[in-house]
mmCIF file of C-alpha atoms in Angstrom:
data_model
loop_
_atom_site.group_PDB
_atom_site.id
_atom_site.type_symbol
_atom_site.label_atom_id
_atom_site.label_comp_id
_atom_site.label_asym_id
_atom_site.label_seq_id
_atom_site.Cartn_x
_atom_site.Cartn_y
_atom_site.Cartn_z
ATOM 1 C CA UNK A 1 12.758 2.499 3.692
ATOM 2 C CA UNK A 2 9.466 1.911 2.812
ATOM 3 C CA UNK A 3 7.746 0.969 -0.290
ATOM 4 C CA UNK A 4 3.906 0.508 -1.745
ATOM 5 C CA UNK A 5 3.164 -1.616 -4.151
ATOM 6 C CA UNK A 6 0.368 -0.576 -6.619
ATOM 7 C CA UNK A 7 -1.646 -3.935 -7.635
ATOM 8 C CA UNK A 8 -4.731 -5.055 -9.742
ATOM 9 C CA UNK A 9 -6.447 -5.815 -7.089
ATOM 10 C CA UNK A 10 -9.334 -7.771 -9.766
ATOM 11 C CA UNK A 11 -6.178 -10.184 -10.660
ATOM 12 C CA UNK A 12 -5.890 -13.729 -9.319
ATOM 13 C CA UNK A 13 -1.934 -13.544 -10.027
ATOM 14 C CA UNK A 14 -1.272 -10.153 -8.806
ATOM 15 C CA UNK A 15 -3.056 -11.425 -5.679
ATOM 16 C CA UNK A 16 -0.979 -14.626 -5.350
ATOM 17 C CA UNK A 17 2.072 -12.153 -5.872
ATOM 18 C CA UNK A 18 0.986 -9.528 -2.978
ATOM 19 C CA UNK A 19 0.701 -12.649 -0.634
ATOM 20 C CA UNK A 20 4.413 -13.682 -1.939
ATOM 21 C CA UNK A 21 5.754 -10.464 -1.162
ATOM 22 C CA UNK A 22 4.113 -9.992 2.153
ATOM 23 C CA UNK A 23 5.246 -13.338 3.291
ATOM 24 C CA UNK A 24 8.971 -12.482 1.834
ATOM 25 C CA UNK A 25 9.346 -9.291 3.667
ATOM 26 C CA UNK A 26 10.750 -10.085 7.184
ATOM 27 C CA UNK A 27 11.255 -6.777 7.749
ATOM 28 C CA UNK A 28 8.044 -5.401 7.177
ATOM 29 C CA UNK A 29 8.900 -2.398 4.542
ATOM 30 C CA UNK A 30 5.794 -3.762 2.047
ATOM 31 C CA UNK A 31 2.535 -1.803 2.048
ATOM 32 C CA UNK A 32 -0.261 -2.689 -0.803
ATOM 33 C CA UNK A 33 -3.167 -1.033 -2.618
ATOM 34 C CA UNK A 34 -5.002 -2.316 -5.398
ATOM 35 C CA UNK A 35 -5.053 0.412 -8.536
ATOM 36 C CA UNK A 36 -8.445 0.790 -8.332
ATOM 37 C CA UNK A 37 -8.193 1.694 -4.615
ATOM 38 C CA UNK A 38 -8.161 5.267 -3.012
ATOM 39 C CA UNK A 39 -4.553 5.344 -2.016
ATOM 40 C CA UNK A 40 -4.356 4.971 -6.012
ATOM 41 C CA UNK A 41 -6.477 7.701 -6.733
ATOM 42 C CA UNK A 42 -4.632 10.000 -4.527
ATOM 43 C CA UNK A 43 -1.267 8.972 -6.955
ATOM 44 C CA UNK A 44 -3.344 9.608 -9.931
ATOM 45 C CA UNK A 45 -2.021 5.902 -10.805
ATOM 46 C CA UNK A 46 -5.838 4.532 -11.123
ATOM 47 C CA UNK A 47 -5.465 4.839 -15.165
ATOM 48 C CA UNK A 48 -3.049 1.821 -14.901
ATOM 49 C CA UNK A 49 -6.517 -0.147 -13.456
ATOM 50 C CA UNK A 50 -8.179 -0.596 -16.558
ATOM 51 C CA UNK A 51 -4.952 -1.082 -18.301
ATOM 52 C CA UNK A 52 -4.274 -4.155 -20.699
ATOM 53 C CA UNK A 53 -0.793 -4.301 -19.910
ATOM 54 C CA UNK A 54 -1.058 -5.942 -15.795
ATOM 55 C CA UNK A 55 0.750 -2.767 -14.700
ATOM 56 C CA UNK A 56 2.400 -3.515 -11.474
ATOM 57 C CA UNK A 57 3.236 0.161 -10.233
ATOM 58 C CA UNK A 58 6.093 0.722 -7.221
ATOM 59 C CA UNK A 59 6.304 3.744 -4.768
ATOM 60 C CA UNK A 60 9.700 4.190 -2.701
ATOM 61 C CA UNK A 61 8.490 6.712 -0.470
ATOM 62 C CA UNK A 62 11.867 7.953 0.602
ATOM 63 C CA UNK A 63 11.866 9.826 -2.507
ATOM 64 C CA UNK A 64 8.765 9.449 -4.199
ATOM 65 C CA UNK A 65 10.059 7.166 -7.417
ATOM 66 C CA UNK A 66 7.574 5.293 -9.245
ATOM 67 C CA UNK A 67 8.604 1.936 -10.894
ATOM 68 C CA UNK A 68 6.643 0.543 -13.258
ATOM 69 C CA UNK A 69 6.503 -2.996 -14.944
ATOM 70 C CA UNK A 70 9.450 -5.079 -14.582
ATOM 71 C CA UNK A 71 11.420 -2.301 -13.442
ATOM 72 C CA UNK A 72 8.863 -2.350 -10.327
ATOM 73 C CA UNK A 73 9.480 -6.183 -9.764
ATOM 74 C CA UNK A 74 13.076 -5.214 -9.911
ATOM 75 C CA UNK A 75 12.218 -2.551 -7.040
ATOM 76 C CA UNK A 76 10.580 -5.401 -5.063
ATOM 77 C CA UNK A 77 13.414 -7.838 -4.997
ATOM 78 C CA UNK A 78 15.682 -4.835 -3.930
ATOM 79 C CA UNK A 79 13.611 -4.256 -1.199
ATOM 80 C CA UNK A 80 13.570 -7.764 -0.215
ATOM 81 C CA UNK A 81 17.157 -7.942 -0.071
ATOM 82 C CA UNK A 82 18.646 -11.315 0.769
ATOM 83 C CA UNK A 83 18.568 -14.228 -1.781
ATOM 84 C CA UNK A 84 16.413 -12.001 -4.137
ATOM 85 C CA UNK A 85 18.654 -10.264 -4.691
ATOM 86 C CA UNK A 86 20.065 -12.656 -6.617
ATOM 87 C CA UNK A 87 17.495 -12.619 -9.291
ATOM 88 C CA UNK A 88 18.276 -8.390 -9.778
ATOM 89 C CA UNK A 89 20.476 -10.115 -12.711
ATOM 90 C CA UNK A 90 18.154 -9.746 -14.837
ATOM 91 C CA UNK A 91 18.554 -6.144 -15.529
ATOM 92 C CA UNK A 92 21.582 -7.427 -17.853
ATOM 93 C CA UNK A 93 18.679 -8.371 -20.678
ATOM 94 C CA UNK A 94 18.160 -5.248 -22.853
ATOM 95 C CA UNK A 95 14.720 -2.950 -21.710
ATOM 96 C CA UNK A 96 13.066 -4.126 -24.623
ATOM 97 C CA UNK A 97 13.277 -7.816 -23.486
ATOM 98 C CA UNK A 98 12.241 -7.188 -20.273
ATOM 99 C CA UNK A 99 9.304 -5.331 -21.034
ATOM 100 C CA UNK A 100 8.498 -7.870 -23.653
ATOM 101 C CA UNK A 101 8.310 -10.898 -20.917
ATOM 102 C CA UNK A 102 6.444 -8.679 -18.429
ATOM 103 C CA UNK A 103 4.177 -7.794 -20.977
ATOM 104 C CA UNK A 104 3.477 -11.369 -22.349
ATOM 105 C CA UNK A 105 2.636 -12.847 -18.825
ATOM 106 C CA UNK A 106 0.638 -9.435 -18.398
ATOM 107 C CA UNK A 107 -2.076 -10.033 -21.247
ATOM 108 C CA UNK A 108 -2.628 -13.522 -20.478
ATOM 109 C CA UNK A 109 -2.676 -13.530 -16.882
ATOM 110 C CA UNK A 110 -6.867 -13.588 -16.438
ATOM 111 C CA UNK A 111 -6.629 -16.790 -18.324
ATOM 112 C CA UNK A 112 -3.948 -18.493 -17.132
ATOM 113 C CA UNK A 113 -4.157 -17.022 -13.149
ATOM 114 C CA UNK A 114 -7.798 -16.130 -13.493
ATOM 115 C CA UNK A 115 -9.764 -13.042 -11.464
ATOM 116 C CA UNK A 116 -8.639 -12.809 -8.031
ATOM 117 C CA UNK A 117 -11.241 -14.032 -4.931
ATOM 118 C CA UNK A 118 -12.061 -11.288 -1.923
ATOM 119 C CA UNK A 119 -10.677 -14.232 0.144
ATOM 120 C CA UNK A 120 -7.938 -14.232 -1.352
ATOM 121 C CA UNK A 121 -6.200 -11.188 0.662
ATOM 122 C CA UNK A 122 -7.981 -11.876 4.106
ATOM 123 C CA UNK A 123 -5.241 -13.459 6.357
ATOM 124 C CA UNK A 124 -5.426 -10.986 9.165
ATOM 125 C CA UNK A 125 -1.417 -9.896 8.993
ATOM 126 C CA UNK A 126 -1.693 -9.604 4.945
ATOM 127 C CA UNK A 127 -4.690 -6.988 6.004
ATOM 128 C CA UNK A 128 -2.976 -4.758 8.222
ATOM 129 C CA UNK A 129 -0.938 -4.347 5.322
ATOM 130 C CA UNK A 130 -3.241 -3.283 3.057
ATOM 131 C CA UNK A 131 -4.210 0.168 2.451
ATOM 132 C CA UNK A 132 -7.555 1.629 0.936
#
């Protein structure tokens, strides 16, 4: 199965975070795009670009489901499978307090993770990775 994961591609800790996941997934499943990118626009997900709330948006193309928020990160460890799966207990908190920690890391993550750097995403595997 495949996935794409849907990133701000102007923020320093979604950045950090797509270099996580592509180092995480051995078995090479991961694609990215940044929401302000063209495979975005062809979603009709590029509204969550300018959004205050640091959507992170998930595509399992198998089916087409989007994921978004924590629900998305949820996604992600699933995908990863192995030990991170471990950390899919967190669905036991209630929606509302899930949301509520995405959220609070969301608003403040230009200050405390700053904007991301174009070098930031230019190892040569973490590119082949990337789409438009």
């Amino acid at each position: 199965m495949k996935w794409i994961i849907f990133f701000d591609g102007h923020c320093g800790l979604c950045s950090r975070s797509v270099r996580f996941f592509a180092n995480s997934d051995s078995r090479d499943q991961l694609r990215f795009a940044p929401l302000q990118g063209e495979t975005a626009s062809a979603q009709d997900l590029q509204k969550y670009a300018d959004s205050d709330d640091g959507s992170v948006v998930v595509l399992r193309e198998s089916d087409g489901q989007l994921f978004y928020r924590f629900d998305a990160l949820l996604e992600l460890l699933h995908a990863l499978g192995g030990p991170w799966k471990l950390l899919l207990f967190s669905k036991i908190l209630p929606r509302c307090v899930r949301e509520y920690l995405y959220r609070t890391v969301a608003r403040n993550r230009m200050r405390w993770f700053g904007k991301a750097d174009n070098c930031d995403l230019a190892d040569p595997e973490l590119i082949k990775r990337l789409l438009p």
